[in-house]
């Protein structure tokens, strides 16, 4: 073949490039490069990012055999691996809890693991072994559907910046102490770990995402929070329990987040905020808050719309507002107190930066229309007001339009978009 | 009064950086384009080089002028701040459409210039080329030598099966490899032996006169020994004789070509006997080792098959030797060697 080393295009590239290429291949193809030539032999074994899923082994109808093959593949790959492993990701619904997982995590804990993502099948939740808590170089941890039980001697992940727990079975105090013992924590996401009472103490936290049935949430110390997304699933008894307590949820959640830039509240968020004793006006100004998205706001509940009013009047730099209604039409139609908006809002109160407003799921009930009118009158730089009626409302649309056309607009540039669906 | 319109064109005050590639050629590039590469930027800032032709910045060896042109095209596009992400993405996708060789060179150059975004898109393109291809296809695309043995290719992921056929195959290949190694070793031994040839002229003379007989004798000796060994039922022994035969043959043919028949024949016959002595000596421990090696895990039927196969192979080789030897000897003695010998005397 002549001087083959001259013709060879790729084997002599530096290891960092080979790693860059092999990391972008599915792990099965990366391992197979070991068969190519002597220079490629075991080069994949130095990869620091290992991502496994069910494509690692050929498909097979026999479920148990497939599981075995996959487990073998992962075990062999780990066994042949050399050097540190910085990222390990395993996402497949074909694997349930199996004893090998404990050994894999133990192996990884000795390999300076920095990022660990584990998402397995749904029928059996794995119990995370205690060796996970010895991975003291962890920067990012994502766990799906498992049981987490930190040992009492656990002092925290000193380097952890991202924690993402989805359907994880963990006790309230365990998760609280886990969060507070990770001093560098910046991203926290807790989904569907139900019935938690949370006091979040995270001085460096920037991004927070909470979703599920929480009994109580209190942002005790999150001064640097930039973005927050909360979806509160509330049952009747939780709501009752909250009514009886005297603490104000609004203050508990939004009392000390001065740098907040984006707020997203889903499901019963505004209802949750409305519960609790208000004790007069809030004094917090959210001078960085630019985007507010609120879903399932029921405009017939005066407390809820008071919450909305509070939020927008205390955010002088608000640029974008999105509200999705969920009004019980019958109850809402009997609305009284329609000058509520002007009454409660201190004048002159202008939304001087508000440019975009999106109202969705509008049923055309009086308070919704009053709110739109209120916004149009007080937003001098508004550019777009888009309104999407609720799909189930067919008859009221014409009336909505008639009212909309009448409203005065403070901004000459404002476009009103009525989006049919 | 006519108004003469004079157009005043201000020369653009652009600064240029001088770059020198490994082949010695020097290029001039706009500064804002060149410093998009971290390595060049650092050179300019830290050492102040690049401001004139004499002080051109030397680029790493992996950057040749054609590839440098490509890199600079990339820099020229991306250093403009106002472009949207979509524009950049579109440019990147069109940019990496090139043949594989160029792509590899570009990756290498981008890496040596520390231009990470370019390394990323080229690596991604290379990964896309590799993904889904069979090993043969990948070897062809990148001109990789197929220099792994079959056994190496089988391990490690397939070693996990207890498949007896694979283990048999592994064992066969192990034996063949051993044979090859022995052959190599004997060749080396023989080369060493040849150098110790210090016979006198008289010896040479006497040998030439009795030359034919000796070689024949040597041949018979060898075959006798061969037969005896075959009776021992040791495969490696027979194949070693094969090796011995092969190197003998090699020896004789080279002797004929060179014309130094006398020396060659003498040398080869003596080495032949020395050969076999050393062969016998080095053998016995190996035979034992080998026997011990046989007995794990393979059932007797397979073992029989294995024995038969390797013997077959050895026999095939061995049967050729006597005829070939005769052929070459006759060739040598009749055509070239005799006339030359005559000439010397």
PDB file of N, CA and C in Angstrom, chain B residues 289-325:
ATOM      1  N   UNK B 289       5.258 -27.395  27.091  1.00  0.00           N
ATOM      2  CA  UNK B 289       4.388 -26.242  27.342  1.00  0.00           C
ATOM      3  C   UNK B 289       3.141 -26.343  26.493  1.00  0.00           C
ATOM      4  N   UNK B 290       3.417 -26.735  25.246  1.00  0.00           N
ATOM      5  CA  UNK B 290       2.316 -26.791  24.310  1.00  0.00           C
ATOM      6  C   UNK B 290       1.268 -27.807  24.728  1.00  0.00           C
ATOM      7  N   UNK B 291       1.766 -28.961  25.173  1.00  0.00           N
ATOM      8  CA  UNK B 291       0.818 -29.999  25.552  1.00  0.00           C
ATOM      9  C   UNK B 291      -0.056 -29.529  26.690  1.00  0.00           C
ATOM     10  N   UNK B 292       0.606 -28.856  27.616  1.00  0.00           N
ATOM     11  CA  UNK B 292      -0.163 -28.378  28.763  1.00  0.00           C
ATOM     12  C   UNK B 292      -1.228 -27.377  28.328  1.00  0.00           C
ATOM     13  N   UNK B 293      -0.882 -26.686  27.293  1.00  0.00           N
ATOM     14  CA  UNK B 293      -1.792 -25.636  26.832  1.00  0.00           C
ATOM     15  C   UNK B 293      -3.074 -26.177  26.230  1.00  0.00           C
ATOM     16  N   UNK B 294      -2.964 -27.397  25.714  1.00  0.00           N
ATOM     17  CA  UNK B 294      -4.075 -27.895  24.906  1.00  0.00           C
ATOM     18  C   UNK B 294      -5.330 -28.131  25.711  1.00  0.00           C
ATOM     19  N   UNK B 295      -5.111 -28.585  26.948  1.00  0.00           N
ATOM     20  CA  UNK B 295      -6.252 -29.243  27.573  1.00  0.00           C
ATOM     21  C   UNK B 295      -7.302 -28.425  28.284  1.00  0.00           C
ATOM     22  N   UNK B 296      -7.438 -27.135  28.051  1.00  0.00           N
ATOM     23  CA  UNK B 296      -8.488 -26.491  28.854  1.00  0.00           C
ATOM     24  C   UNK B 296      -9.703 -26.131  28.028  1.00  0.00           C
ATOM     25  N   UNK B 297     -10.750 -26.755  28.359  1.00  0.00           N
ATOM     26  CA  UNK B 297     -12.038 -26.283  27.868  1.00  0.00           C
ATOM     27  C   UNK B 297     -12.486 -26.835  26.528  1.00  0.00           C
ATOM     28  N   UNK B 298     -11.592 -27.229  25.656  1.00  0.00           N
ATOM     29  CA  UNK B 298     -12.064 -27.710  24.361  1.00  0.00           C
ATOM     30  C   UNK B 298     -12.316 -29.200  24.472  1.00  0.00           C
ATOM     31  N   UNK B 299     -13.428 -29.603  23.951  1.00  0.00           N
ATOM     32  CA  UNK B 299     -13.709 -31.030  24.080  1.00  0.00           C
ATOM     33  C   UNK B 299     -12.892 -31.813  23.056  1.00  0.00           C
ATOM     34  N   UNK B 300     -12.707 -33.085  23.263  1.00  0.00           N
ATOM     35  CA  UNK B 300     -11.788 -33.906  22.445  1.00  0.00           C
ATOM     36  C   UNK B 300     -12.117 -33.847  20.954  1.00  0.00           C
ATOM     37  N   UNK B 301     -13.370 -33.795  20.611  1.00  0.00           N
ATOM     38  CA  UNK B 301     -13.723 -33.779  19.185  1.00  0.00           C
ATOM     39  C   UNK B 301     -13.140 -32.546  18.508  1.00  0.00           C
ATOM     40  N   UNK B 302     -13.309 -31.430  19.153  1.00  0.00           N
ATOM     41  CA  UNK B 302     -12.769 -30.193  18.616  1.00  0.00           C
ATOM     42  C   UNK B 302     -11.259 -30.254  18.533  1.00  0.00           C
ATOM     43  N   UNK B 303     -10.691 -30.847  19.547  1.00  0.00           N
ATOM     44  CA  UNK B 303      -9.232 -30.929  19.602  1.00  0.00           C
ATOM     45  C   UNK B 303      -8.731 -31.721  18.422  1.00  0.00           C
ATOM     46  N   UNK B 304      -9.404 -32.831  18.122  1.00  0.00           N
ATOM     47  CA  UNK B 304      -9.060 -33.653  16.969  1.00  0.00           C
ATOM     48  C   UNK B 304      -9.086 -32.821  15.705  1.00  0.00           C
ATOM     49  N   UNK B 305     -10.166 -32.099  15.574  1.00  0.00           N
ATOM     50  CA  UNK B 305     -10.331 -31.276  14.385  1.00  0.00           C
ATOM     51  C   UNK B 305      -9.177 -30.300  14.242  1.00  0.00           C
ATOM     52  N   UNK B 306      -8.850 -29.694  15.344  1.00  0.00           N
ATOM     53  CA  UNK B 306      -7.773 -28.724  15.383  1.00  0.00           C
ATOM     54  C   UNK B 306      -6.466 -29.358  14.981  1.00  0.00           C
ATOM     55  N   UNK B 307      -6.174 -30.504  15.604  1.00  0.00           N
ATOM     56  CA  UNK B 307      -4.937 -31.208  15.290  1.00  0.00           C
ATOM     57  C   UNK B 307      -4.874 -31.522  13.813  1.00  0.00           C
ATOM     58  N   UNK B 308      -5.988 -32.031  13.308  1.00  0.00           N
ATOM     59  CA  UNK B 308      -6.013 -32.434  11.904  1.00  0.00           C
ATOM     60  C   UNK B 308      -5.742 -31.253  10.996  1.00  0.00           C
ATOM     61  N   UNK B 309      -6.383 -30.173  11.296  1.00  0.00           N
ATOM     62  CA  UNK B 309      -6.235 -28.984  10.457  1.00  0.00           C
ATOM     63  C   UNK B 309      -4.809 -28.498  10.369  1.00  0.00           C
ATOM     64  N   UNK B 310      -4.205 -28.377  11.542  1.00  0.00           N
ATOM     65  CA  UNK B 310      -2.855 -27.831  11.542  1.00  0.00           C
ATOM     66  C   UNK B 310      -1.887 -28.799  10.900  1.00  0.00           C
ATOM     67  N   UNK B 311      -2.090 -30.074  11.123  1.00  0.00           N
ATOM     68  CA  UNK B 311      -1.225 -31.069  10.483  1.00  0.00           C
ATOM     69  C   UNK B 311      -1.333 -31.002   8.983  1.00  0.00           C
ATOM     70  N   UNK B 312      -2.515 -30.874   8.520  1.00  0.00           N
ATOM     71  CA  UNK B 312      -2.781 -30.750   7.093  1.00  0.00           C
ATOM     72  C   UNK B 312      -1.944 -29.641   6.492  1.00  0.00           C
ATOM     73  N   UNK B 313      -2.023 -28.554   7.151  1.00  0.00           N
ATOM     74  CA  UNK B 313      -1.307 -27.365   6.712  1.00  0.00           C
ATOM     75  C   UNK B 313       0.188 -27.640   6.649  1.00  0.00           C
ATOM     76  N   UNK B 314       0.683 -28.227   7.726  1.00  0.00           N
ATOM     77  CA  UNK B 314       2.118 -28.525   7.788  1.00  0.00           C
ATOM     78  C   UNK B 314       2.511 -29.502   6.694  1.00  0.00           C
ATOM     79  N   UNK B 315       1.693 -30.518   6.526  1.00  0.00           N
ATOM     80  CA  UNK B 315       2.006 -31.545   5.539  1.00  0.00           C
ATOM     81  C   UNK B 315       2.070 -30.955   4.145  1.00  0.00           C
ATOM     82  N   UNK B 316       1.140 -30.087   3.876  1.00  0.00           N
ATOM     83  CA  UNK B 316       1.112 -29.481   2.552  1.00  0.00           C
ATOM     84  C   UNK B 316       2.403 -28.755   2.263  1.00  0.00           C
ATOM     85  N   UNK B 317       2.849 -28.025   3.236  1.00  0.00           N
ATOM     86  CA  UNK B 317       4.099 -27.300   3.057  1.00  0.00           C
ATOM     87  C   UNK B 317       5.266 -28.266   2.903  1.00  0.00           C
ATOM     88  N   UNK B 318       5.320 -29.244   3.789  1.00  0.00           N
ATOM     89  CA  UNK B 318       6.456 -30.165   3.793  1.00  0.00           C
ATOM     90  C   UNK B 318       6.580 -30.934   2.495  1.00  0.00           C
ATOM     91  N   UNK B 319       5.469 -31.310   1.922  1.00  0.00           N
ATOM     92  CA  UNK B 319       5.546 -32.145   0.726  1.00  0.00           C
ATOM     93  C   UNK B 319       6.188 -31.395  -0.421  1.00  0.00           C
ATOM     94  N   UNK B 320       6.102 -30.118  -0.406  1.00  0.00           N
ATOM     95  CA  UNK B 320       6.669 -29.350  -1.516  1.00  0.00           C
ATOM     96  C   UNK B 320       8.186 -29.306  -1.475  1.00  0.00           C
ATOM     97  N   UNK B 321       8.764 -29.379  -0.304  1.00  0.00           N
ATOM     98  CA  UNK B 321      10.172 -29.074  -0.151  1.00  0.00           C
ATOM     99  C   UNK B 321      11.117 -29.908  -1.004  1.00  0.00           C
ATOM    100  N   UNK B 322      11.008 -31.226  -0.938  1.00  0.00           N
ATOM    101  CA  UNK B 322      12.001 -32.016  -1.692  1.00  0.00           C
ATOM    102  C   UNK B 322      12.041 -31.635  -3.173  1.00  0.00           C
ATOM    103  N   UNK B 323      10.847 -31.514  -3.780  1.00  0.00           N
ATOM    104  CA  UNK B 323      10.811 -31.184  -5.201  1.00  0.00           C
ATOM    105  C   UNK B 323      11.417 -29.817  -5.462  1.00  0.00           C
ATOM    106  N   UNK B 324      11.042 -28.879  -4.648  1.00  0.00           N
ATOM    107  CA  UNK B 324      11.502 -27.516  -4.884  1.00  0.00           C
ATOM    108  C   UNK B 324      13.005 -27.394  -4.712  1.00  0.00           C
ATOM    109  N   UNK B 325      13.465 -28.086  -3.714  1.00  0.00           N
ATOM    110  CA  UNK B 325      14.895 -28.072  -3.462  1.00  0.00           C
ATOM    111  C   UNK B 325      15.646 -28.546  -4.693  1.00  0.00           C
TER     112      UNK B 325
END
